[in-house]
């Protein structure tokens, strides 16, 4: 739906004239970010509705493991979302993604890991506060700035068919962010589950 | 113990009040007027120290938030509350004083340069932390939530800076110019004293806010006890 709105907002001619690398990565990641925020909030809604988070917190495992479970689930959901969004983007905005499928998949995967980790951590916070998507967007979007910058930059290079090796520092940054977010989240997740 | 803390706040207050007129004198009377920018450049003596203190507050926030998550002592959380709130005030001032200077100096109010963008993101992060704390149903929950967000935000800020820097590239325009040109002696002393005053002011505000947070906790405990003895 969002893609359709963007399709109206930016005329296809304009996008063609400017080249796919200029606008399409931004559209793609904005759509992903907002869809992901809805998904992240949902991922804790079921537990909240039935107070099941207490039961989860009581389980005799490390609370970090609870985070890892949630994170993997959100990661899988995001991948499914991307599997739909990427072809749609290519279709609507007339971008050839088949030729660059390999590097594009790498870029998307790398940034989805970190986005899922940060999103899961913040969604847990928002769920504990009894709030919804609005607060999650307020918290997640600024915090994920470096991730989005890197994602948009790398996606642009892929779509413009330039070699990814020039973006090694961005890819390293994304990898570092993935590791940092997951590590920090595993370490501090139990503070959120505590009653 | 509490009296000692009050004396500490008093000393900070006295030092700030005593040095502030000195800084104003150095800035407006003693420091030579900048040739190109004129009087507008005077905001530099406020903007730069405030910005430095804003980023100092991020480190203090990290210490407070991580300390609370580690020890669960209320004192660390008071440090984290105080630093987030005072940091937000200073961050707002940076975002106000910056454009006032940028418009005459650069011709625009705002550019997406690394320092500016990072400050804006930091403002949003700090506001988000305070907002989340306010939403909490119990102060204890608010403390945990704010600590978690504080740790993530504080670790994030340097990365945001680096990322925006890469994204935009280094702007060779005016920002670097002030640094390569050595400041006139009067300018340097004005800047240094102003820096000292703002650090003192920051310490004073944080110390006073921590005292207030401790008093709030005590009041809540007393109210709780009174309510229990009634029922």
mmCIF file of C-alpha atoms in Angstrom:
data_model
loop_
_atom_site.group_PDB
_atom_site.id
_atom_site.type_symbol
_atom_site.label_atom_id
_atom_site.label_comp_id
_atom_site.label_asym_id
_atom_site.label_seq_id
_atom_site.Cartn_x
_atom_site.Cartn_y
_atom_site.Cartn_z
ATOM 1 C CA UNK A 1 0.000 0.000 0.000
ATOM 2 C CA UNK A 2 2.724 2.383 0.996
ATOM 3 C CA UNK A 3 4.565 1.574 -2.218
ATOM 4 C CA UNK A 4 1.496 2.583 -4.207
ATOM 5 C CA UNK A 5 1.326 5.913 -2.373
ATOM 6 C CA UNK A 6 4.991 6.505 -3.123
ATOM 7 C CA UNK A 7 4.295 5.536 -6.703
ATOM 8 C CA UNK A 8 1.865 8.445 -6.911
ATOM 9 C CA UNK A 9 4.062 10.788 -4.924
ATOM 10 C CA UNK A 10 7.054 10.298 -7.188
ATOM 11 C CA UNK A 11 6.155 9.928 -10.825
ATOM 12 C CA UNK A 12 7.745 6.957 -12.566
ATOM 13 C CA UNK A 13 9.219 9.305 -15.157
ATOM 14 C CA UNK A 14 11.024 11.256 -12.466
ATOM 15 C CA UNK A 15 12.412 8.073 -10.979
ATOM 16 C CA UNK A 16 13.555 6.845 -14.388
ATOM 17 C CA UNK A 17 15.198 10.146 -15.178
ATOM 18 C CA UNK A 18 17.070 10.337 -11.902
ATOM 19 C CA UNK A 19 18.177 6.731 -12.049
ATOM 20 C CA UNK A 20 16.961 4.002 -9.700
ATOM 21 C CA UNK A 21 19.726 4.570 -7.154
ATOM 22 C CA UNK A 22 18.495 8.029 -6.213
ATOM 23 C CA UNK A 23 14.992 7.457 -4.906
ATOM 24 C CA UNK A 24 14.109 3.774 -4.865
ATOM 25 C CA UNK A 25 16.402 2.723 -1.935
ATOM 26 C CA UNK A 26 14.822 5.415 0.222
ATOM 27 C CA UNK A 27 11.315 4.304 -0.724
ATOM 28 C CA UNK A 28 12.162 0.680 -0.078
ATOM 29 C CA UNK A 29 13.662 1.233 3.371
ATOM 30 C CA UNK A 30 10.988 3.671 4.462
ATOM 31 C CA UNK A 31 8.317 1.183 3.538
ATOM 32 C CA UNK A 32 10.225 -1.551 5.323
ATOM 33 C CA UNK A 33 10.746 0.576 8.416
ATOM 34 C CA UNK A 34 7.095 1.437 8.835
ATOM 35 C CA UNK A 35 5.877 -2.056 8.088
ATOM 36 C CA UNK A 36 8.474 -3.435 10.476
ATOM 37 C CA UNK A 37 7.301 -1.116 13.254
ATOM 38 C CA UNK A 38 3.782 -2.507 12.950
ATOM 39 C CA UNK A 39 5.201 -6.040 12.984
ATOM 40 C CA UNK A 40 7.451 -5.423 15.997
ATOM 41 C CA UNK A 41 4.570 -4.072 18.063
ATOM 42 C CA UNK A 42 2.426 -7.072 17.153
ATOM 43 C CA UNK A 43 5.147 -9.468 18.217
ATOM 44 C CA UNK A 44 4.562 -8.604 21.879
ATOM 45 C CA UNK A 45 0.838 -7.919 21.683
ATOM 46 C CA UNK A 46 -0.245 -11.519 22.163
ATOM 47 C CA UNK A 47 1.809 -11.905 25.323
ATOM 48 C CA UNK A 48 0.573 -8.631 26.674
ATOM 49 C CA UNK A 49 -3.061 -9.431 26.067
ATOM 50 C CA UNK A 50 -2.788 -12.607 28.126
ATOM 51 C CA UNK A 51 -0.138 -11.473 30.599
ATOM 52 C CA UNK A 52 1.967 -14.303 29.250
ATOM 53 C CA UNK A 53 5.173 -12.282 29.450
ATOM 54 C CA UNK A 54 5.221 -13.023 33.177
ATOM 55 C CA UNK A 55 5.129 -16.730 32.406
ATOM 56 C CA UNK A 56 7.904 -16.282 29.871
ATOM 57 C CA UNK A 57 9.942 -14.358 32.438
ATOM 58 C CA UNK A 58 9.388 -17.157 34.963
ATOM 59 C CA UNK A 59 10.714 -19.820 32.602
ATOM 60 C CA UNK A 60 13.964 -21.297 33.931
ATOM 61 C CA UNK A 61 16.130 -19.969 31.128
ATOM 62 C CA UNK A 62 18.326 -16.975 30.663
ATOM 63 C CA UNK A 63 16.265 -13.919 29.745
ATOM 64 C CA UNK A 64 18.703 -13.263 26.923
ATOM 65 C CA UNK A 65 17.422 -16.473 25.335
ATOM 66 C CA UNK A 66 13.908 -15.030 25.333
ATOM 67 C CA UNK A 67 15.243 -12.070 23.424
ATOM 68 C CA UNK A 68 17.050 -14.279 20.930
ATOM 69 C CA UNK A 69 13.836 -16.210 20.284
ATOM 70 C CA UNK A 70 11.832 -13.036 19.703
ATOM 71 C CA UNK A 71 14.584 -11.578 17.566
ATOM 72 C CA UNK A 72 14.782 -14.635 15.300
ATOM 73 C CA UNK A 73 10.985 -14.637 14.934
ATOM 74 C CA UNK A 74 10.955 -10.957 14.001
ATOM 75 C CA UNK A 75 13.872 -11.498 11.647
ATOM 76 C CA UNK A 76 11.987 -14.279 9.870
ATOM 77 C CA UNK A 77 8.872 -12.109 9.598
ATOM 78 C CA UNK A 78 10.890 -9.250 8.160
ATOM 79 C CA UNK A 79 12.448 -11.604 5.602
ATOM 80 C CA UNK A 80 8.995 -12.692 4.502
ATOM 81 C CA UNK A 81 7.946 -9.070 4.219
ATOM 82 C CA UNK A 82 11.033 -8.311 2.152
ATOM 83 C CA UNK A 83 10.364 -11.287 -0.085
ATOM 84 C CA UNK A 84 7.120 -9.560 -1.052
ATOM 85 C CA UNK A 85 8.291 -5.960 -0.989
ATOM 86 C CA UNK A 86 11.422 -6.323 -3.110
ATOM 87 C CA UNK A 87 9.717 -7.796 -6.196
ATOM 88 C CA UNK A 88 6.887 -5.280 -5.821
ATOM 89 C CA UNK A 89 9.350 -2.401 -5.676
ATOM 90 C CA UNK A 90 11.110 -3.735 -8.746
ATOM 91 C CA UNK A 91 7.790 -4.084 -10.542
ATOM 92 C CA UNK A 92 6.319 -0.697 -9.617
ATOM 93 C CA UNK A 93 9.443 1.361 -10.159
ATOM 94 C CA UNK A 94 10.847 -0.522 -13.108
ATOM 95 C CA UNK A 95 14.092 -1.569 -11.486
ATOM 96 C CA UNK A 96 16.009 -4.635 -12.542
ATOM 97 C CA UNK A 97 16.805 -6.561 -9.375
ATOM 98 C CA UNK A 98 17.336 -9.967 -10.973
ATOM 99 C CA UNK A 99 20.831 -9.110 -12.191
ATOM 100 C CA UNK A 100 21.904 -7.807 -8.807
ATOM 101 C CA UNK A 101 20.012 -10.375 -6.723
ATOM 102 C CA UNK A 102 23.118 -11.675 -4.924
ATOM 103 C CA UNK A 103 24.565 -8.401 -3.609
ATOM 104 C CA UNK A 104 21.071 -7.044 -2.955
ATOM 105 C CA UNK A 105 20.212 -10.069 -0.824
ATOM 106 C CA UNK A 106 23.452 -9.630 1.124
ATOM 107 C CA UNK A 107 22.758 -5.949 1.792
ATOM 108 C CA UNK A 108 19.158 -6.545 2.801
ATOM 109 C CA UNK A 109 20.048 -9.492 5.066
ATOM 110 C CA UNK A 110 22.853 -7.622 6.791
ATOM 111 C CA UNK A 111 20.672 -4.673 7.674
ATOM 112 C CA UNK A 112 17.616 -6.728 8.562
ATOM 113 C CA UNK A 113 19.539 -8.514 11.335
ATOM 114 C CA UNK A 114 20.280 -5.273 13.152
ATOM 115 C CA UNK A 115 16.876 -3.746 12.482
ATOM 116 C CA UNK A 116 15.178 -6.849 13.897
ATOM 117 C CA UNK A 117 17.417 -6.778 17.010
ATOM 118 C CA UNK A 118 16.877 -3.097 17.803
ATOM 119 C CA UNK A 119 13.198 -3.328 16.906
ATOM 120 C CA UNK A 120 12.646 -6.334 19.161
ATOM 121 C CA UNK A 121 14.375 -4.668 22.111
ATOM 122 C CA UNK A 122 12.420 -1.433 21.731
ATOM 123 C CA UNK A 123 9.139 -3.253 21.043
ATOM 124 C CA UNK A 124 9.584 -5.022 24.384
ATOM 125 C CA UNK A 125 10.100 -1.634 26.067
ATOM 126 C CA UNK A 126 7.030 -0.165 24.380
ATOM 127 C CA UNK A 127 4.964 -3.232 25.222
ATOM 128 C CA UNK A 128 5.954 -2.966 28.892
ATOM 129 C CA UNK A 129 4.852 0.654 28.887
ATOM 130 C CA UNK A 130 1.505 -0.348 27.395
ATOM 131 C CA UNK A 131 1.995 1.816 24.335
ATOM 132 C CA UNK A 132 1.774 1.183 20.624
ATOM 133 C CA UNK A 133 3.353 1.967 17.289
ATOM 134 C CA UNK A 134 3.571 5.719 17.852
ATOM 135 C CA UNK A 135 6.039 5.439 20.714
ATOM 136 C CA UNK A 136 7.977 2.671 18.967
ATOM 137 C CA UNK A 137 8.430 4.867 15.897
ATOM 138 C CA UNK A 138 9.574 7.754 18.097
ATOM 139 C CA UNK A 139 12.190 5.576 19.765
ATOM 140 C CA UNK A 140 13.283 3.285 16.947
ATOM 141 C CA UNK A 141 13.636 5.626 13.981
ATOM 142 C CA UNK A 142 16.232 7.991 15.523
ATOM 143 C CA UNK A 143 18.144 5.134 17.134
ATOM 144 C CA UNK A 144 18.282 3.209 13.861
ATOM 145 C CA UNK A 145 19.640 6.200 11.897
ATOM 146 C CA UNK A 146 23.094 4.711 11.224
ATOM 147 C CA UNK A 147 21.508 1.449 10.110
ATOM 148 C CA UNK A 148 19.159 3.212 7.695
ATOM 149 C CA UNK A 149 21.914 5.428 6.308
ATOM 150 C CA UNK A 150 24.030 2.383 5.631
ATOM 151 C CA UNK A 151 21.090 0.435 4.186
ATOM 152 C CA UNK A 152 20.066 3.186 1.793
ATOM 153 C CA UNK A 153 23.632 3.841 0.719
ATOM 154 C CA UNK A 154 24.443 0.167 0.059
ATOM 155 C CA UNK A 155 21.128 -0.471 -1.705
ATOM 156 C CA UNK A 156 21.789 2.515 -3.950
ATOM 157 C CA UNK A 157 25.205 1.175 -4.938
ATOM 158 C CA UNK A 158 23.707 -2.219 -5.678
ATOM 159 C CA UNK A 159 20.925 -0.786 -7.825
ATOM 160 C CA UNK A 160 23.343 1.395 -9.704
ATOM 161 C CA UNK A 161 25.383 -1.740 -10.308
ATOM 162 C CA UNK A 162 28.559 -0.296 -8.846
ATOM 163 C CA UNK A 163 30.834 -2.709 -7.085
ATOM 164 C CA UNK A 164 30.033 -3.259 -3.421
ATOM 165 C CA UNK A 165 33.695 -3.424 -2.504
ATOM 166 C CA UNK A 166 33.763 0.384 -2.543
ATOM 167 C CA UNK A 167 31.236 0.251 0.272
ATOM 168 C CA UNK A 168 33.238 -2.052 2.469
ATOM 169 C CA UNK A 169 33.199 0.434 5.337
ATOM 170 C CA UNK A 170 29.406 0.679 5.213
ATOM 171 C CA UNK A 171 29.039 -3.094 5.194
ATOM 172 C CA UNK A 172 31.460 -3.332 8.113
ATOM 173 C CA UNK A 173 29.484 -0.663 9.939
ATOM 174 C CA UNK A 174 26.264 -2.614 9.369
ATOM 175 C CA UNK A 175 27.913 -5.808 10.579
ATOM 176 C CA UNK A 176 29.253 -3.992 13.630
ATOM 177 C CA UNK A 177 25.822 -2.550 14.382
ATOM 178 C CA UNK A 178 24.250 -6.015 14.077
ATOM 179 C CA UNK A 179 26.719 -7.415 16.593
ATOM 180 C CA UNK A 180 26.424 -4.412 18.921
ATOM 181 C CA UNK A 181 22.620 -4.336 18.974
ATOM 182 C CA UNK A 182 22.268 -8.080 19.518
ATOM 183 C CA UNK A 183 24.934 -8.105 22.235
ATOM 184 C CA UNK A 184 23.539 -5.121 24.126
ATOM 185 C CA UNK A 185 19.992 -6.441 23.817
ATOM 186 C CA UNK A 186 20.922 -9.910 25.130
ATOM 187 C CA UNK A 187 22.720 -8.305 28.068
ATOM 188 C CA UNK A 188 20.015 -5.869 29.115
ATOM 189 C CA UNK A 189 16.843 -7.630 28.071
ATOM 190 C CA UNK A 190 16.171 -9.010 31.548
ATOM 191 C CA UNK A 191 15.764 -5.462 32.889
ATOM 192 C CA UNK A 192 12.701 -5.131 30.656
ATOM 193 C CA UNK A 193 11.129 -8.460 31.578
ATOM 194 C CA UNK A 194 11.454 -7.841 35.307
ATOM 195 C CA UNK A 195 8.254 -7.051 37.130
ATOM 196 C CA UNK B 1 25.855 13.147 54.458
ATOM 197 C CA UNK B 2 22.925 15.108 53.107
ATOM 198 C CA UNK B 3 24.323 18.306 54.561
ATOM 199 C CA UNK B 4 27.635 17.629 52.874
ATOM 200 C CA UNK B 5 25.811 17.253 49.581
ATOM 201 C CA UNK B 6 24.008 20.566 50.122
ATOM 202 C CA UNK B 7 27.327 22.261 50.798
ATOM 203 C CA UNK B 8 28.617 20.775 47.529
ATOM 204 C CA UNK B 9 25.628 22.227 45.640
ATOM 205 C CA UNK B 10 26.207 25.563 47.389
ATOM 206 C CA UNK B 11 29.837 25.670 46.331
ATOM 207 C CA UNK B 12 28.906 24.850 42.731
ATOM 208 C CA UNK B 13 26.264 27.568 42.815
ATOM 209 C CA UNK B 14 28.662 30.160 44.208
ATOM 210 C CA UNK B 15 31.356 29.273 41.652
ATOM 211 C CA UNK B 16 28.888 29.467 38.757
ATOM 212 C CA UNK B 17 27.447 32.787 39.894
ATOM 213 C CA UNK B 18 30.908 34.239 40.489
ATOM 214 C CA UNK B 19 32.357 33.172 37.153
ATOM 215 C CA UNK B 20 29.417 33.943 34.913
ATOM 216 C CA UNK B 21 29.927 37.757 34.913
ATOM 217 C CA UNK B 22 33.635 37.173 34.282
ATOM 218 C CA UNK B 23 32.780 35.077 31.237
ATOM 219 C CA UNK B 24 30.338 37.713 30.003
ATOM 220 C CA UNK B 25 32.982 40.408 30.435
ATOM 221 C CA UNK B 26 35.570 38.363 28.553
ATOM 222 C CA UNK B 27 33.126 37.592 25.764
ATOM 223 C CA UNK B 28 31.556 40.981 25.194
ATOM 224 C CA UNK B 29 34.229 43.440 26.302
ATOM 225 C CA UNK B 30 37.608 41.780 26.244
ATOM 226 C CA UNK B 31 37.485 39.488 23.219
ATOM 227 C CA UNK B 32 38.181 41.261 19.922
ATOM 228 C CA UNK B 33 35.371 41.387 17.413
ATOM 229 C CA UNK B 34 35.768 38.952 14.562
ATOM 230 C CA UNK B 35 36.606 40.764 11.329
ATOM 231 C CA UNK B 36 34.331 39.010 8.868
ATOM 232 C CA UNK B 37 31.348 37.956 10.943
ATOM 233 C CA UNK B 38 31.278 40.820 13.418
ATOM 234 C CA UNK B 39 29.104 40.656 16.508
ATOM 235 C CA UNK B 40 27.355 37.489 15.330
ATOM 236 C CA UNK B 41 30.491 35.543 16.104
ATOM 237 C CA UNK B 42 29.974 36.172 19.841
ATOM 238 C CA UNK B 43 27.418 33.351 19.914
ATOM 239 C CA UNK B 44 30.364 31.017 19.324
ATOM 240 C CA UNK B 45 31.352 31.465 23.005
ATOM 241 C CA UNK B 46 27.964 30.111 24.056
ATOM 242 C CA UNK B 47 27.264 27.606 21.330
ATOM 243 C CA UNK B 48 30.528 25.654 21.515
ATOM 244 C CA UNK B 49 30.599 25.179 25.320
ATOM 245 C CA UNK B 50 26.914 24.243 25.368
ATOM 246 C CA UNK B 51 27.480 21.699 22.601
ATOM 247 C CA UNK B 52 30.473 20.251 24.436
ATOM 248 C CA UNK B 53 28.426 19.959 27.628
ATOM 249 C CA UNK B 54 25.577 18.316 25.700
ATOM 250 C CA UNK B 55 27.873 15.549 24.574
ATOM 251 C CA UNK B 56 29.396 15.326 28.051
ATOM 252 C CA UNK B 57 25.880 14.675 29.320
ATOM 253 C CA UNK B 58 25.618 11.673 26.995
ATOM 254 C CA UNK B 59 28.609 10.048 28.696
ATOM 255 C CA UNK B 60 27.163 10.831 32.124
ATOM 256 C CA UNK B 61 23.862 9.350 30.964
ATOM 257 C CA UNK B 62 25.646 6.181 29.857
ATOM 258 C CA UNK B 63 27.366 5.931 33.250
ATOM 259 C CA UNK B 64 24.097 6.485 35.133
ATOM 260 C CA UNK B 65 22.055 4.083 33.004
ATOM 261 C CA UNK B 66 24.656 1.307 32.934
ATOM 262 C CA UNK B 67 25.358 1.810 36.634
ATOM 263 C CA UNK B 68 21.686 1.409 37.438
ATOM 264 C CA UNK B 69 21.288 -1.722 35.332
ATOM 265 C CA UNK B 70 24.365 -3.184 37.010
ATOM 266 C CA UNK B 71 23.738 -2.286 40.668
ATOM 267 C CA UNK B 72 20.029 -1.325 40.786
ATOM 268 C CA UNK B 73 20.919 1.481 43.169
ATOM 269 C CA UNK B 74 18.569 4.461 42.979
ATOM 270 C CA UNK B 75 21.483 6.914 43.022
ATOM 271 C CA UNK B 76 22.646 5.805 39.562
ATOM 272 C CA UNK B 77 19.157 6.283 38.238
ATOM 273 C CA UNK B 78 19.003 9.775 39.707
ATOM 274 C CA UNK B 79 22.197 10.537 37.804
ATOM 275 C CA UNK B 80 20.628 9.181 34.630
ATOM 276 C CA UNK B 81 17.404 11.236 35.110
ATOM 277 C CA UNK B 82 19.368 14.392 35.833
ATOM 278 C CA UNK B 83 21.726 13.953 32.915
ATOM 279 C CA UNK B 84 18.958 13.162 30.436
ATOM 280 C CA UNK B 85 16.873 16.165 31.465
ATOM 281 C CA UNK B 86 19.698 18.687 31.701
ATOM 282 C CA UNK B 87 21.195 17.208 28.518
ATOM 283 C CA UNK B 88 17.910 17.781 26.689
ATOM 284 C CA UNK B 89 17.851 21.432 27.797
ATOM 285 C CA UNK B 90 21.428 21.978 26.617
ATOM 286 C CA UNK B 91 20.749 20.076 23.396
ATOM 287 C CA UNK B 92 17.767 22.356 22.723
ATOM 288 C CA UNK B 93 20.001 25.374 23.290
ATOM 289 C CA UNK B 94 22.553 24.011 20.815
ATOM 290 C CA UNK B 95 19.823 23.591 18.225
ATOM 291 C CA UNK B 96 18.624 27.165 18.838
ATOM 292 C CA UNK B 97 21.998 28.929 18.968
ATOM 293 C CA UNK B 98 23.371 26.965 16.008
ATOM 294 C CA UNK B 99 20.932 28.200 13.334
ATOM 295 C CA UNK B 100 21.064 31.784 14.690
ATOM 296 C CA UNK B 101 24.761 31.752 13.864
ATOM 297 C CA UNK B 102 24.482 29.603 10.740
ATOM 298 C CA UNK B 103 22.067 31.919 8.945
ATOM 299 C CA UNK B 104 24.422 34.931 8.775
ATOM 300 C CA UNK B 105 27.580 32.803 8.542
ATOM 301 C CA UNK B 106 26.548 30.095 6.066
ATOM 302 C CA UNK B 107 23.470 31.700 4.539
ATOM 303 C CA UNK B 108 21.222 28.830 5.595
ATOM 304 C CA UNK B 109 19.548 27.943 8.881
ATOM 305 C CA UNK B 110 20.306 24.283 8.610
ATOM 306 C CA UNK B 111 22.452 21.828 6.678
ATOM 307 C CA UNK B 112 22.544 18.056 7.021
ATOM 308 C CA UNK B 113 26.094 18.138 8.244
ATOM 309 C CA UNK B 114 27.330 15.494 10.698
ATOM 310 C CA UNK B 115 27.427 17.616 13.840
ATOM 311 C CA UNK B 116 24.024 19.175 13.232
ATOM 312 C CA UNK B 117 22.319 15.949 12.293
ATOM 313 C CA UNK B 118 23.813 14.104 15.258
ATOM 314 C CA UNK B 119 22.618 16.813 17.625
ATOM 315 C CA UNK B 120 19.107 16.596 16.197
ATOM 316 C CA UNK B 121 19.081 12.802 16.509
ATOM 317 C CA UNK B 122 20.413 13.104 20.057
ATOM 318 C CA UNK B 123 17.577 15.494 20.896
ATOM 319 C CA UNK B 124 15.048 12.958 19.610
ATOM 320 C CA UNK B 125 16.712 10.141 21.566
ATOM 321 C CA UNK B 126 16.767 12.112 24.821
ATOM 322 C CA UNK B 127 13.153 13.203 24.358
ATOM 323 C CA UNK B 128 12.192 9.580 23.683
ATOM 324 C CA UNK B 129 13.889 8.444 26.897
ATOM 325 C CA UNK B 130 12.112 11.054 29.009
ATOM 326 C CA UNK B 131 8.812 10.310 27.271
ATOM 327 C CA UNK B 132 9.146 6.584 27.969
ATOM 328 C CA UNK B 133 9.981 7.220 31.608
ATOM 329 C CA UNK B 134 6.885 9.387 31.928
ATOM 330 C CA UNK B 135 4.714 6.631 30.428
ATOM 331 C CA UNK B 136 5.837 4.037 32.987
ATOM 332 C CA UNK B 137 3.209 2.824 35.421
ATOM 333 C CA UNK B 138 5.661 2.656 38.329
ATOM 334 C CA UNK B 139 8.830 4.710 38.979
ATOM 335 C CA UNK B 140 10.835 1.493 39.241
ATOM 336 C CA UNK B 141 9.675 0.396 35.793
ATOM 337 C CA UNK B 142 10.445 3.850 34.443
ATOM 338 C CA UNK B 143 13.964 3.620 35.815
ATOM 339 C CA UNK B 144 14.588 0.272 34.115
ATOM 340 C CA UNK B 145 13.098 1.343 30.796
ATOM 341 C CA UNK B 146 14.978 4.640 30.787
ATOM 342 C CA UNK B 147 18.235 2.855 31.634
ATOM 343 C CA UNK B 148 17.829 0.393 28.779
ATOM 344 C CA UNK B 149 17.043 3.184 26.328
ATOM 345 C CA UNK B 150 19.804 5.357 27.794
ATOM 346 C CA UNK B 151 22.474 2.716 27.230
ATOM 347 C CA UNK B 152 21.380 2.134 23.638
ATOM 348 C CA UNK B 153 21.100 5.862 22.885
ATOM 349 C CA UNK B 154 24.481 6.728 24.383
ATOM 350 C CA UNK B 155 26.220 3.933 22.450
ATOM 351 C CA UNK B 156 24.395 5.007 19.313
ATOM 352 C CA UNK B 157 25.357 8.676 19.284
ATOM 353 C CA UNK B 158 29.034 8.306 18.229
ATOM 354 C CA UNK B 159 27.980 5.843 15.503
ATOM 355 C CA UNK B 160 25.348 8.270 14.239
ATOM 356 C CA UNK B 161 28.043 10.930 14.019
ATOM 357 C CA UNK B 162 30.387 8.666 12.063
ATOM 358 C CA UNK B 163 27.623 7.452 9.741
ATOM 359 C CA UNK B 164 26.346 10.931 8.894
ATOM 360 C CA UNK B 165 29.920 12.045 8.387
ATOM 361 C CA UNK B 166 30.461 9.304 5.804
ATOM 362 C CA UNK B 167 27.100 9.904 4.228
ATOM 363 C CA UNK B 168 27.564 13.611 3.711
ATOM 364 C CA UNK B 169 31.304 13.700 3.359
ATOM 365 C CA UNK B 170 33.419 16.308 5.073
ATOM 366 C CA UNK B 171 32.203 19.764 4.314
ATOM 367 C CA UNK B 172 35.256 21.909 3.811
ATOM 368 C CA UNK B 173 33.098 25.032 4.403
ATOM 369 C CA UNK B 174 33.111 27.325 7.390
ATOM 370 C CA UNK B 175 32.990 24.648 10.054
ATOM 371 C CA UNK B 176 36.642 23.770 9.665
ATOM 372 C CA UNK B 177 37.672 27.373 9.178
ATOM 373 C CA UNK B 178 37.247 28.400 12.819
ATOM 374 C CA UNK B 179 39.573 25.635 13.858
ATOM 375 C CA UNK B 180 42.397 26.096 11.409
ATOM 376 C CA UNK B 181 42.638 29.797 12.120
ATOM 377 C CA UNK B 182 44.192 30.222 15.519
ATOM 378 C CA UNK B 183 41.891 32.229 17.757
ATOM 379 C CA UNK B 184 43.085 35.610 18.950
ATOM 380 C CA UNK B 185 44.302 35.417 22.582
ATOM 381 C CA UNK B 186 41.282 37.301 23.903
ATOM 382 C CA UNK B 187 38.979 34.928 22.062
ATOM 383 C CA UNK B 188 40.650 31.836 23.441
ATOM 384 C CA UNK B 189 40.451 32.968 27.070
ATOM 385 C CA UNK B 190 36.792 33.941 26.605
ATOM 386 C CA UNK B 191 36.046 30.515 25.155
ATOM 387 C CA UNK B 192 37.880 28.649 27.911
ATOM 388 C CA UNK B 193 36.247 30.588 30.751
ATOM 389 C CA UNK B 194 32.862 30.215 29.090
ATOM 390 C CA UNK B 195 33.499 26.470 28.800
ATOM 391 C CA UNK B 196 34.329 26.304 32.504
ATOM 392 C CA UNK B 197 31.189 28.246 33.425
ATOM 393 C CA UNK B 198 28.959 25.958 31.394
ATOM 394 C CA UNK B 199 30.542 22.822 32.834
ATOM 395 C CA UNK B 200 29.977 24.241 36.325
ATOM 396 C CA UNK B 201 26.396 25.158 35.432
ATOM 397 C CA UNK B 202 25.831 21.650 34.111
ATOM 398 C CA UNK B 203 27.280 20.078 37.261
ATOM 399 C CA UNK B 204 25.145 22.385 39.402
ATOM 400 C CA UNK B 205 21.934 21.531 37.543
ATOM 401 C CA UNK B 206 22.680 17.804 37.593
ATOM 402 C CA UNK B 207 23.513 17.874 41.308
ATOM 403 C CA UNK B 208 20.345 19.834 42.106
ATOM 404 C CA UNK B 209 18.225 17.530 39.940
ATOM 405 C CA UNK B 210 19.702 14.459 41.647
ATOM 406 C CA UNK B 211 18.848 15.955 45.033
ATOM 407 C CA UNK B 212 15.304 16.592 43.809
ATOM 408 C CA UNK B 213 14.984 13.011 42.545
ATOM 409 C CA UNK B 214 16.150 11.687 45.920
ATOM 410 C CA UNK B 215 13.604 13.891 47.680
ATOM 411 C CA UNK B 216 10.858 12.692 45.326
ATOM 412 C CA UNK B 217 11.722 9.093 46.149
ATOM 413 C CA UNK B 218 11.625 9.856 49.850
ATOM 414 C CA UNK B 219 8.290 11.644 49.548
ATOM 415 C CA UNK B 220 6.818 8.709 47.634
ATOM 416 C CA UNK B 221 8.056 6.303 50.324
ATOM 417 C CA UNK B 222 6.577 8.462 53.102
ATOM 418 C CA UNK B 223 3.241 8.751 51.279
ATOM 419 C CA UNK B 224 3.228 5.018 50.795
ATOM 420 C CA UNK B 225 3.888 4.419 54.486
ATOM 421 C CA UNK B 226 1.201 6.921 55.506
ATOM 422 C CA UNK B 227 -1.305 5.320 53.176
ATOM 423 C CA UNK B 228 -0.527 1.892 54.575
ATOM 424 C CA UNK B 229 -0.836 2.925 58.214
ATOM 425 C CA UNK B 230 -4.253 4.445 57.454
ATOM 426 C CA UNK B 231 -5.724 1.378 55.802
#
